[in-house]
XYZ file of C-alpha atoms in Angstrom:
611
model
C 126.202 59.936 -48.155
C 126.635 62.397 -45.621
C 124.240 64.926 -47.694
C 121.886 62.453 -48.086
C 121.449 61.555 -44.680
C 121.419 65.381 -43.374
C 117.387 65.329 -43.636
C 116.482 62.437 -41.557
C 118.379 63.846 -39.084
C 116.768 67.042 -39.116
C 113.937 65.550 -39.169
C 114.659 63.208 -35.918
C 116.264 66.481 -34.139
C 112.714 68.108 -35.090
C 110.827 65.293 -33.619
C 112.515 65.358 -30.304
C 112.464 69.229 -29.783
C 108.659 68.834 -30.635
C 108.191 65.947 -27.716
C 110.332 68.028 -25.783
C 108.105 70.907 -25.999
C 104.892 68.940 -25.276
C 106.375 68.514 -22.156
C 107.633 71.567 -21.344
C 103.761 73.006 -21.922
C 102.725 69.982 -19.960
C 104.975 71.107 -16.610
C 104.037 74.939 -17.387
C 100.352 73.996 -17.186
C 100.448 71.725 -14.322
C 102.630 74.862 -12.385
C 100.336 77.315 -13.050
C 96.835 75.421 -12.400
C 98.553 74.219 -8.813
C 99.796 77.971 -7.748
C 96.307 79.190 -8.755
C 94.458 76.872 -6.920
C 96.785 76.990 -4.076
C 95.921 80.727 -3.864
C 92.082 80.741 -4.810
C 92.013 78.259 -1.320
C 94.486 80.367 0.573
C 91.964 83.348 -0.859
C 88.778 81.820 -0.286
C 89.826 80.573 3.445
C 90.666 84.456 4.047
C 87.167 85.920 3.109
C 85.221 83.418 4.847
C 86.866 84.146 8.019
C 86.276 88.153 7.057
C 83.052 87.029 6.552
C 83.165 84.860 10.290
C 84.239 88.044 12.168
C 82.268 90.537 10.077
C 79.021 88.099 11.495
C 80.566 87.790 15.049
C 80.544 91.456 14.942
C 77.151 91.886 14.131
C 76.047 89.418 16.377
C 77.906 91.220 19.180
C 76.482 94.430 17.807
C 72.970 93.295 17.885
C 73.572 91.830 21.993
C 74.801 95.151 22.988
C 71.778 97.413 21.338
C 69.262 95.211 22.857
C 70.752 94.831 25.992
C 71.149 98.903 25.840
C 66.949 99.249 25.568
C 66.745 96.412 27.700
C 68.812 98.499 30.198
C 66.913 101.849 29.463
C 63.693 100.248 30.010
C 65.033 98.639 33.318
C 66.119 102.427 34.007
C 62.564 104.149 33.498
C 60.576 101.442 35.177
C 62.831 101.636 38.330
C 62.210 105.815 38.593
C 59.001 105.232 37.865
C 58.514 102.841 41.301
C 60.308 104.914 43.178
C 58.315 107.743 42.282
C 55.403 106.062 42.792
C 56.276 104.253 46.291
C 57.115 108.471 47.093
C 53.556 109.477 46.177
C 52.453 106.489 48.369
C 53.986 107.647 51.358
C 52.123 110.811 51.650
C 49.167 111.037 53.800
C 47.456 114.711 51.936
C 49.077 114.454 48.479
C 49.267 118.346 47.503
C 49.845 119.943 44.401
C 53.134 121.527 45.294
C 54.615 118.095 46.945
C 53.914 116.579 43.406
C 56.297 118.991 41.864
C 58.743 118.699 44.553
C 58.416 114.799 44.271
C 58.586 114.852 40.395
C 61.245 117.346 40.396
C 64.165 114.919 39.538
C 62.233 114.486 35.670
C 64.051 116.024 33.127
C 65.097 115.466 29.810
C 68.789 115.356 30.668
C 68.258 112.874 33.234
C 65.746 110.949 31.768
C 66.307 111.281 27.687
C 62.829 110.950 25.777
C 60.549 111.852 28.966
C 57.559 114.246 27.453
C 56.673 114.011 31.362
C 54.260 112.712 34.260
C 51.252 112.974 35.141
C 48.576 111.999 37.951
C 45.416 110.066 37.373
C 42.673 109.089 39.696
C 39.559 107.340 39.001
C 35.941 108.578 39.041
C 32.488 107.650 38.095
C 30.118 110.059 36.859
C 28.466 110.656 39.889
C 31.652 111.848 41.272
C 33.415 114.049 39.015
C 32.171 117.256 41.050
C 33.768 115.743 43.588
C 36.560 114.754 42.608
C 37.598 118.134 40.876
C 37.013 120.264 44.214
C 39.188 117.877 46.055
C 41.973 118.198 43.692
C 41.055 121.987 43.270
C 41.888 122.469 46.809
C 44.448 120.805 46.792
C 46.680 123.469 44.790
C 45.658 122.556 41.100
C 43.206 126.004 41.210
C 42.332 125.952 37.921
C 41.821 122.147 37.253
C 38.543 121.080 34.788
C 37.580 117.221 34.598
C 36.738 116.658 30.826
C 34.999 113.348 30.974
C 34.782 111.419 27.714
C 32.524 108.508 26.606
C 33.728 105.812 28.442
C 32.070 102.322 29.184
C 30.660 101.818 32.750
C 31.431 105.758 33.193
C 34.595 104.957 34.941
C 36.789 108.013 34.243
C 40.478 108.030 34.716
C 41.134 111.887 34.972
C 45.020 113.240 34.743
C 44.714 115.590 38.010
C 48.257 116.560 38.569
C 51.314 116.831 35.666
C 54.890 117.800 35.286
C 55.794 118.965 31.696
C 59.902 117.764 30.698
C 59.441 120.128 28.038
C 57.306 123.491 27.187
C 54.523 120.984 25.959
C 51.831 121.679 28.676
C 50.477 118.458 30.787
C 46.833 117.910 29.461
C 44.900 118.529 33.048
C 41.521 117.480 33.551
C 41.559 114.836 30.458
C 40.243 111.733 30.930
C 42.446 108.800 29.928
C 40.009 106.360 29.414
C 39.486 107.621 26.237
C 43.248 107.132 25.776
C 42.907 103.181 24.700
C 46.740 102.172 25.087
C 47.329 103.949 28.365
C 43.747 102.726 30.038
C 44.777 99.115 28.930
C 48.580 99.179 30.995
C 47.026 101.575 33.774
C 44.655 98.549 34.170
C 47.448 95.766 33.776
C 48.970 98.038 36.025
C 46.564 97.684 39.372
C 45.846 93.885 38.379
C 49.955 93.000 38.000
C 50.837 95.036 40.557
C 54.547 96.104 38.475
C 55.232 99.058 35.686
C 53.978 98.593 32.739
C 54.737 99.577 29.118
C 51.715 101.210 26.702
C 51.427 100.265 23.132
C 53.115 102.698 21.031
C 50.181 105.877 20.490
C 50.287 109.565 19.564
C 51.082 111.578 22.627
C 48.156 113.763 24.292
C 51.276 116.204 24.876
C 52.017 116.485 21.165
C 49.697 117.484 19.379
C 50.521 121.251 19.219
C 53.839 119.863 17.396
C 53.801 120.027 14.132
C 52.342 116.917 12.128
C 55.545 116.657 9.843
C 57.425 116.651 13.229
C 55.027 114.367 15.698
C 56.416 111.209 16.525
C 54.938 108.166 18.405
C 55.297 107.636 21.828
C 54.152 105.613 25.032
C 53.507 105.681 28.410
C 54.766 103.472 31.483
C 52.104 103.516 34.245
C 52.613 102.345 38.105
C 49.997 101.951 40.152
C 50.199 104.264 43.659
C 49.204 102.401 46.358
C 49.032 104.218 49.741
C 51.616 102.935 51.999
C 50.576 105.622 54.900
C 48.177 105.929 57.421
C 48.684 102.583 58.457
C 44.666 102.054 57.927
C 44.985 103.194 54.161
C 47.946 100.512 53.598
C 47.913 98.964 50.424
C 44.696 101.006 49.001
C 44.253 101.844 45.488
C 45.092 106.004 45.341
C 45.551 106.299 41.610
C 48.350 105.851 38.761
C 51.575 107.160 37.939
C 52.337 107.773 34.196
C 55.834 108.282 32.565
C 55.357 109.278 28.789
C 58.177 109.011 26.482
C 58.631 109.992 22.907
C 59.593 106.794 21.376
C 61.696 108.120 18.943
C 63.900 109.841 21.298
C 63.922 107.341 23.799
C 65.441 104.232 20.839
C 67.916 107.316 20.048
C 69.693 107.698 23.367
C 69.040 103.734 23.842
C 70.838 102.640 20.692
C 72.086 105.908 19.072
C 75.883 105.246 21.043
C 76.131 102.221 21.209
C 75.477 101.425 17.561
C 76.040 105.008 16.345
C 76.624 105.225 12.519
C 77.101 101.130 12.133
C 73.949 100.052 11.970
C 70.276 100.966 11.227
C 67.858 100.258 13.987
C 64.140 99.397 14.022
C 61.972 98.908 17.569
C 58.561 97.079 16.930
C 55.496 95.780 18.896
C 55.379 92.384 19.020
C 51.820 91.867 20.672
C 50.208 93.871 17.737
C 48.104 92.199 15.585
C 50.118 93.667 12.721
C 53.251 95.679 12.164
C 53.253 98.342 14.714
C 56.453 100.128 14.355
C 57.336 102.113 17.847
C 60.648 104.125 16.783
C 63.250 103.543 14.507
C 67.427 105.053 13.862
C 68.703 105.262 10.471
C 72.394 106.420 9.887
C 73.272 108.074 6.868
C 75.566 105.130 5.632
C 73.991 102.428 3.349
C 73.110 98.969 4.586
C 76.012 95.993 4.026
C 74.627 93.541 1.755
C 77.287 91.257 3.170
C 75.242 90.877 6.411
C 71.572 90.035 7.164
C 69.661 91.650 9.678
C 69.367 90.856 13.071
C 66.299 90.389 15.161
C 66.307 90.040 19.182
C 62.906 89.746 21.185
C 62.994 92.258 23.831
C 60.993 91.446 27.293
C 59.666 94.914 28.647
C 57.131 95.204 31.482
C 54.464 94.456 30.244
C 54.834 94.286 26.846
C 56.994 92.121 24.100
C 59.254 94.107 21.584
C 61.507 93.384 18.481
C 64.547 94.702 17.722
C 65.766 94.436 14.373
C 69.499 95.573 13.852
C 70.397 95.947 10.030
C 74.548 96.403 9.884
C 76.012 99.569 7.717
C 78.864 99.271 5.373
C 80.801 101.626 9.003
C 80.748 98.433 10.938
C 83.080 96.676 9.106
C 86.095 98.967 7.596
C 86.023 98.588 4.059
C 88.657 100.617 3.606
C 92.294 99.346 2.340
C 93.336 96.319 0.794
C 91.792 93.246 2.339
C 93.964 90.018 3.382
C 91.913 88.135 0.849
C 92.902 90.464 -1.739
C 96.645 90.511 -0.694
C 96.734 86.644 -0.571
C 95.393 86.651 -4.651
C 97.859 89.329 -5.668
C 101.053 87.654 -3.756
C 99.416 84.366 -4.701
C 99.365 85.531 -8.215
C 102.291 87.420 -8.065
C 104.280 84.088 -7.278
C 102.347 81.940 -9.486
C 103.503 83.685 -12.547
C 107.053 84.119 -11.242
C 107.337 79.706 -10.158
C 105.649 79.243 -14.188
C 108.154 81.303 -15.526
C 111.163 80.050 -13.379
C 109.644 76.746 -14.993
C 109.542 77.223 -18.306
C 112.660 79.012 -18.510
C 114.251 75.434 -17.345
C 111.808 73.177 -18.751
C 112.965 75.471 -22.178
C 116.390 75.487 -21.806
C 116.854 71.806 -22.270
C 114.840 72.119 -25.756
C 117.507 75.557 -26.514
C 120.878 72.951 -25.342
C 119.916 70.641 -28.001
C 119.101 72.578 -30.641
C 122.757 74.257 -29.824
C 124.187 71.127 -29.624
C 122.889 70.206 -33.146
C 124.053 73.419 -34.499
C 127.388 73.012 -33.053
C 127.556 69.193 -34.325
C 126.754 70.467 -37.752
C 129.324 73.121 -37.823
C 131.626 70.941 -36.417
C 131.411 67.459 -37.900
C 134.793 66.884 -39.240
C 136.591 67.558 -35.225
C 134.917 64.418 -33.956
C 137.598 64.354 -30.708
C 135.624 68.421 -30.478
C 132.464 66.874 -30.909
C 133.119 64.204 -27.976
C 133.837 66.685 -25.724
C 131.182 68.782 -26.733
C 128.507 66.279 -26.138
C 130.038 65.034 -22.611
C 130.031 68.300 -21.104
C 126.222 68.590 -22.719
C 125.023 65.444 -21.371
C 127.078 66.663 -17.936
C 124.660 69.772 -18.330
C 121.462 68.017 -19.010
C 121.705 65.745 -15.838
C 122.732 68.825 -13.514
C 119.351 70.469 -15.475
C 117.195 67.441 -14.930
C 118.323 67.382 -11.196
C 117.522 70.907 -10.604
C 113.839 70.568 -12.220
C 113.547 67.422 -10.058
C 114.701 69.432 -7.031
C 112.239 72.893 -8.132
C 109.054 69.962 -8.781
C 109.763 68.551 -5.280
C 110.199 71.684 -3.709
C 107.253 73.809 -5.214
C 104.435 72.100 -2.500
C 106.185 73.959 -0.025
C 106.050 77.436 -0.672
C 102.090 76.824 -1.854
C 101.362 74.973 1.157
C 102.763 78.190 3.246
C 99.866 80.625 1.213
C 98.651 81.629 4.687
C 101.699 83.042 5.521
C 101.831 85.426 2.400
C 101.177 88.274 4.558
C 104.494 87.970 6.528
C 106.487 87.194 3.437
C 105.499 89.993 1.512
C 106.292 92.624 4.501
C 109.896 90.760 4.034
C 109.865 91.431 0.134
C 107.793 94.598 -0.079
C 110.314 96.997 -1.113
C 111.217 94.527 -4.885
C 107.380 93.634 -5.277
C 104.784 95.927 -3.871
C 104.020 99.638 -4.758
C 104.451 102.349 -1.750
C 100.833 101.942 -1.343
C 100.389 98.812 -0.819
C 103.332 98.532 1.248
C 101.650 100.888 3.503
C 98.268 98.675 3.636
C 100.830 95.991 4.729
C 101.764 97.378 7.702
C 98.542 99.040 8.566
C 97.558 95.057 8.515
C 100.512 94.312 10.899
C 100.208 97.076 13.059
C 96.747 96.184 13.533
C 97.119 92.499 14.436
C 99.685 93.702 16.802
C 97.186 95.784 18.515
C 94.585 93.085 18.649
C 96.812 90.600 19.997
C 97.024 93.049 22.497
C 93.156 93.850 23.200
C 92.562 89.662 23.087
C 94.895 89.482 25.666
C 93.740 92.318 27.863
C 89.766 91.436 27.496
C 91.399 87.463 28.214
C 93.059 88.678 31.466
C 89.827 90.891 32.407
C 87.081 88.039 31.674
C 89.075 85.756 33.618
C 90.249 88.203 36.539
C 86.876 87.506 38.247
C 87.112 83.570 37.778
C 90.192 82.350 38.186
C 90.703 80.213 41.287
C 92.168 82.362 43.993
C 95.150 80.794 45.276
C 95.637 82.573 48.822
C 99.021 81.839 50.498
C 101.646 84.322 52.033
C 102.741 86.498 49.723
C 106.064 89.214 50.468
C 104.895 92.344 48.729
C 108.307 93.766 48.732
C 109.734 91.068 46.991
C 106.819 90.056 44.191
C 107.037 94.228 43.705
C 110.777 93.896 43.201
C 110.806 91.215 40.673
C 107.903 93.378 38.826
C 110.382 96.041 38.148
C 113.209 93.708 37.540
C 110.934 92.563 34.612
C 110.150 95.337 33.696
C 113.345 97.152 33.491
C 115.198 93.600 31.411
C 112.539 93.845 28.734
C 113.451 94.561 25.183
C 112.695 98.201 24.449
C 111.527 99.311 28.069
C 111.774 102.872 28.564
C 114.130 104.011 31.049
C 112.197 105.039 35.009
C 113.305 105.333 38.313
C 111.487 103.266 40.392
C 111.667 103.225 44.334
C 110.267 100.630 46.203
C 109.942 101.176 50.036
C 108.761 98.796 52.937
C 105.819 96.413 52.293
C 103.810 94.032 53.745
C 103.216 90.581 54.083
C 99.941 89.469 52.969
C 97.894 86.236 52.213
C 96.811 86.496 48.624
C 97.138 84.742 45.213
C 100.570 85.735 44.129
C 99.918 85.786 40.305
C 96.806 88.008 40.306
C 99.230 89.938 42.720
C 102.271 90.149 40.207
C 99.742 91.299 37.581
C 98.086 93.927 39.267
C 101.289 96.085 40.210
C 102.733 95.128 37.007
C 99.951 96.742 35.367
C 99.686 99.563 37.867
C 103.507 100.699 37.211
C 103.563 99.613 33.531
C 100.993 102.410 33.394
C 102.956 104.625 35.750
C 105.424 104.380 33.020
C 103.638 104.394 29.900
C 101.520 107.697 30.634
C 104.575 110.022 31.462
C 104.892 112.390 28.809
C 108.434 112.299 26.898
C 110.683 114.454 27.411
C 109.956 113.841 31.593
C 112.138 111.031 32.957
C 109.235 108.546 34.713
C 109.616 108.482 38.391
C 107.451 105.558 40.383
C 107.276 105.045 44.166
C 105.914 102.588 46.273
C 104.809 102.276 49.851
C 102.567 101.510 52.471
C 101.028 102.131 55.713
C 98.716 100.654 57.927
C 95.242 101.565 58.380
C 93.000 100.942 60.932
C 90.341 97.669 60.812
C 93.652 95.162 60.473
C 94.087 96.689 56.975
C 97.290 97.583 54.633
C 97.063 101.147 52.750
C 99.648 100.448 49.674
C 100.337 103.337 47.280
C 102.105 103.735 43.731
C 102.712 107.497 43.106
C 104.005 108.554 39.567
C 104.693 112.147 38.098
C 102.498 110.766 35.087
C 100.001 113.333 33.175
C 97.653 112.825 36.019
C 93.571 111.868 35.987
C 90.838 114.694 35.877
C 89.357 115.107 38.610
C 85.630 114.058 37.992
C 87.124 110.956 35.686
C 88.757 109.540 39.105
C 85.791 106.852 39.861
C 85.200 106.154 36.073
C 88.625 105.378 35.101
C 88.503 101.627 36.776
C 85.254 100.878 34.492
C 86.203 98.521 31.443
C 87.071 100.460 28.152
C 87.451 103.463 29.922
C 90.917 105.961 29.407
C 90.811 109.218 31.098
C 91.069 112.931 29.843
C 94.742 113.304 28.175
C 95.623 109.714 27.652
C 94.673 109.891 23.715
C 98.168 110.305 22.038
C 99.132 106.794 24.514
C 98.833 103.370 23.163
C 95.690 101.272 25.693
C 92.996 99.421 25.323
C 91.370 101.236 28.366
C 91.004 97.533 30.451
C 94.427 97.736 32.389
C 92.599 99.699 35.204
C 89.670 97.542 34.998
C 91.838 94.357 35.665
C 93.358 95.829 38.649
C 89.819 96.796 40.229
C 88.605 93.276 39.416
C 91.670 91.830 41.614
C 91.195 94.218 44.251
C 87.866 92.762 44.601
C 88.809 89.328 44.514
C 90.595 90.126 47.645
C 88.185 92.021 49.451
C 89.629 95.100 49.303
C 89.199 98.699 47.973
C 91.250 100.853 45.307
C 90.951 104.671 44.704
C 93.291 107.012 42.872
C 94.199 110.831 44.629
C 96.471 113.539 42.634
C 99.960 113.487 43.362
C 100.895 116.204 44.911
C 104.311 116.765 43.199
C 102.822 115.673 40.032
C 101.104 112.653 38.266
C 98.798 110.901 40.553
C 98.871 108.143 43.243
C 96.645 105.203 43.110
C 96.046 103.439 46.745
C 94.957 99.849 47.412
C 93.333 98.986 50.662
C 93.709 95.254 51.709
C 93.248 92.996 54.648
C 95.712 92.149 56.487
C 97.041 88.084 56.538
C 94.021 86.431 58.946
C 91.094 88.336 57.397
C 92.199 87.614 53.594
C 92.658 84.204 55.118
C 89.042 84.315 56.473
C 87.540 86.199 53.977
C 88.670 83.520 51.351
C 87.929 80.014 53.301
C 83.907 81.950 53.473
C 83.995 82.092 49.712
């Protein structure tokens, strides 16, 4: 009987590891499609915010080259008027005050220039005229070359100054000269600078064809401003020509440098009319369209297009998208294998406990105990796979924070390498925590409400270095605080400027010197507090000492110290806000000594209620 029977319950024991089994496959399945979903969103969320700040930075890249021709133009027009306002003022315009007048035009000054010329017009009749004036008026050897013009009004160049060895064309007539007759005329009718279409210079056509580049001209009307009698008559034009190639160059060239590929365009033309364009060496990102800004010159409407490189966004490294699929699939396959390995091990306990029945049939008190402490396993199994099911949304609901649990586990999972992409990633969204902060503190140093009330120097500088000296990992400096000065004044923007000013005292003392800081003050005449911080730092070079307070800005030496370059910057910005001055002067010991100059209590008080 026993024989008989031993089939059927093979066969049952067969049945129920196969069910068993099903299910198993059923959990391992359902594991492995949630932890690969769970990282396919954590990855996808990661590139499109690469993608977000890759845009942002093109966008912000695009802003700062068009305000940077924007600015150049601004630049050029503004020499221009004061060039021409000069030439106004004379009564006898001679040849040799034009060069002293023009004198200031250079190439290093003025990037691009080809140079400027004189023009004055003249009809037919009076071209003999005209030249003998000008002919005794220094230019000896001047020839008026009139060209076919409409009407026969000539507009002759009579007196030039060459940025360059390219001679000034003398004696042409620039009527011929379509672009710069049309903005000379816009010129006298407008009243304002304005910008040529883009045309080959007169200047370059000894260069080389391979090598001649388009340029164009801003022209100013000169109006005479003296004798009184003459006062707002017509004496001629002014032009400016600039190579347009070299102008868009030292425009865009640093601001953009090697991250993008710039192209300048006319607008107003009936078709394309490209002025000047910069191309890097490094290919074009794919990842980013183009930008195009409308730029507003005198004048004239441009269009810059700004086409992002594959250098504006570091491509370099592992990216966090990447990391998040590799740790995503790195725990993926280690949760489906924890999981089948207990999902399994229920299908191996029965399968031993039918071999052990089998072997073991006759010792049924064996057999009892056998099967109670299996069933005892199977529920403590069952409640730790209930336990890992419930437990498995939390560790895939944490995918963004993969990053910071794989610095924690990087020596048992990751390879040297990417260990040391890991903390590249850290390090660098340590330092931009720090740069947000800085450009937060500088974009609101000029608006924050200014919250004037007595303020006791001596005290706000004492808790500064009280701070300073109780943080975690602050470097070790004597700091000696002498007498100061009540003052009205917005105690926070107060605390943060000396905090900044000796943090830096600090910070840019070389190692191996121990950092020495002192503080005083003095009064100065005009109701006024002198206040000075003097460190034995590395010091500021000497034609850097006006610069340094500009935004983004680190002086000569400072390279091998951690800064964003805006902790000066802030300072300056709440020395303003209360009406005061700041200046930095070597230290004589050693280092250097930066000086505040502030009202005193009543005319902060004053100078505040007016604002």
């Amino acid at each position: 009987m026993r024989w008989h029977g031993l089939p059927d319950m093979r066969a049952d024991r067969d049945a129920r590891t196969r069910v068993v089994s099903r299910r198993s496959l059923l959990v391992l399945v359902l594991v492995a499609t949630l932890g690969v979903a769970a990282t396919l969103l954590a990855a996808t969320a990661l590139r499109g915010g690469e993608r977000r700040l890759a845009d942002r930075a093109a966008d912000q890249q695009a802003a700062s080259a068009a305000q940077a021709v924007t600015d150049g133009i601004r630049r050029y027009s503004d020499f221009l008027t004061s060039l021409s306002a000069a030439l106004g003022a004379q009564q006898q315009l001679e040849a040799a005050e034009f060069q002293a007048i023009t004198a200031p035009i250079n190439r290093r000054i003025l990037p691009g220039v080809a140079g400027v010329a004189y023009v004055v017009a003249a009809t037919d009749p009076q071209i003999p005229a005209v030249q003998r004036f000008w002919r005794d008026r220094g230019v000896t050897d001047l020839t008026l070359q009139p060209g076919a013009v409409l009407g026969g009004r000539h507009l002759f160049i009579v007196l030039g100054r060459s940025a360059d060895t390219l001679p000034i064309p003398l004696g042409e007539d620039m009527a011929t000269a379509g672009a710069a007759g049309a903005a000379m005329r816009a010129a006298q009718t407008d009243r304002r600078v304005v910008i040529s279409a883009a045309y080959p210079l007169r200047t370059d056509r000894e260069v080389p064809a391979g090598q001649r580049q388009d340029g164009f001209v801003l022209a100013a009307a000169v109006r005479a401003t003296a004798p009184a009698p003459d006062a707002g008559h017509l004496r001629g034009w002014l032009l400016l020509a600039l190579r347009s190639g070299e102008f868009l160059h030292e425009a865009v060239g640093k601001v953009v440098g090697r991250t993008a590929a710039v192209d300048l365009t006319d607008a107003e033309a009936p078709g394309p009319a490209p002025i000047a364009g910069w191309r890097p060496a490094e290919a074009a990102d794919p990842a980013l369209a183009p930008r195009t800004l409308t730029i507003t010159a005198p004048g004239r409407t441009w269009q810059l297009a700004i086409s992002p490189t594959m250098r504006l966004i570091d491509h370099r490294g592992i990216r966090p998208s990447v990391i998040a699929l590799i740790v995503g699939s790195v725990l993926t396959l280690l949760l489906t294998a924890l999981t089948g390995s207990i999902a399994t091990s229920r299908d191996r306990a029965r399968h031993r406990v039918a071999v052990a029945t089998a072997a073991l049939r006759t010792d049924i008190a064996r057999r009892e105990a056998v099967e109670q402490q299996l069933r005892r396993r199977e529920a403590e199994l069952v409640g730790f796979a209930g336990v890992i099911a419930h437990d498995l949304r939390n560790p895939l609901a944490r995918i963004a924070g993969y990053t910071d649990f794989l610095r924690e586990e990087a020596a048992r999972y990751l390879e040297e390498d990417h260990r040391e992409y890991l903390e590249r990633v850290h390090v660098c969204e340590q330092q931009m925590t720090v740069l947000l902060d800085d450009l937060l503190e500088y974009a609101t140093a000029d608006n924050r409400p200014l919250q004037a009330r007595p303020v006791d120097l001596h005290a706000l500088v004492e808790q500064v270095v009280r701070d300073r000296q109780e943080s975690p990992g602050a470097r070790e400096a004597t700091v000696i605080v002498g007498a100061l000065p009540t003052v009205d004044g917005d105690p926070t923007l107060l605390q943060q400027l000396f905090d900044n000013l000796i943090g830096n005292a600090v910070k840019y003392t070389p190692a191996g010197r121990a950092p020495f800081v002192r503080i005083g003050s003095r009064p100065e005449p005009g109701d006024r507090w002198r206040i000075e911080v003097s460190d034995n730092g590395i010091g500021i070079p000497e034609e850097q000492r006006e610069s340094v307070f500009d935004a983004f800005t680190r002086a000569g030496g400072s390279e091998g110290f951690p800064g964003t370059g805006l902790g000066l910057a802030i300072v300056h910005r709440i020395v303003e806000r209360h009406h005061g001055a700041i200046g930095v002067d070597p230290n004589p010991d050693q280092g250097s000594c930066f000086w505040i100059v502030i009202p005193a209590a009543s005319a902060t008080v004053a100078a505040t209620a007016a604002v």
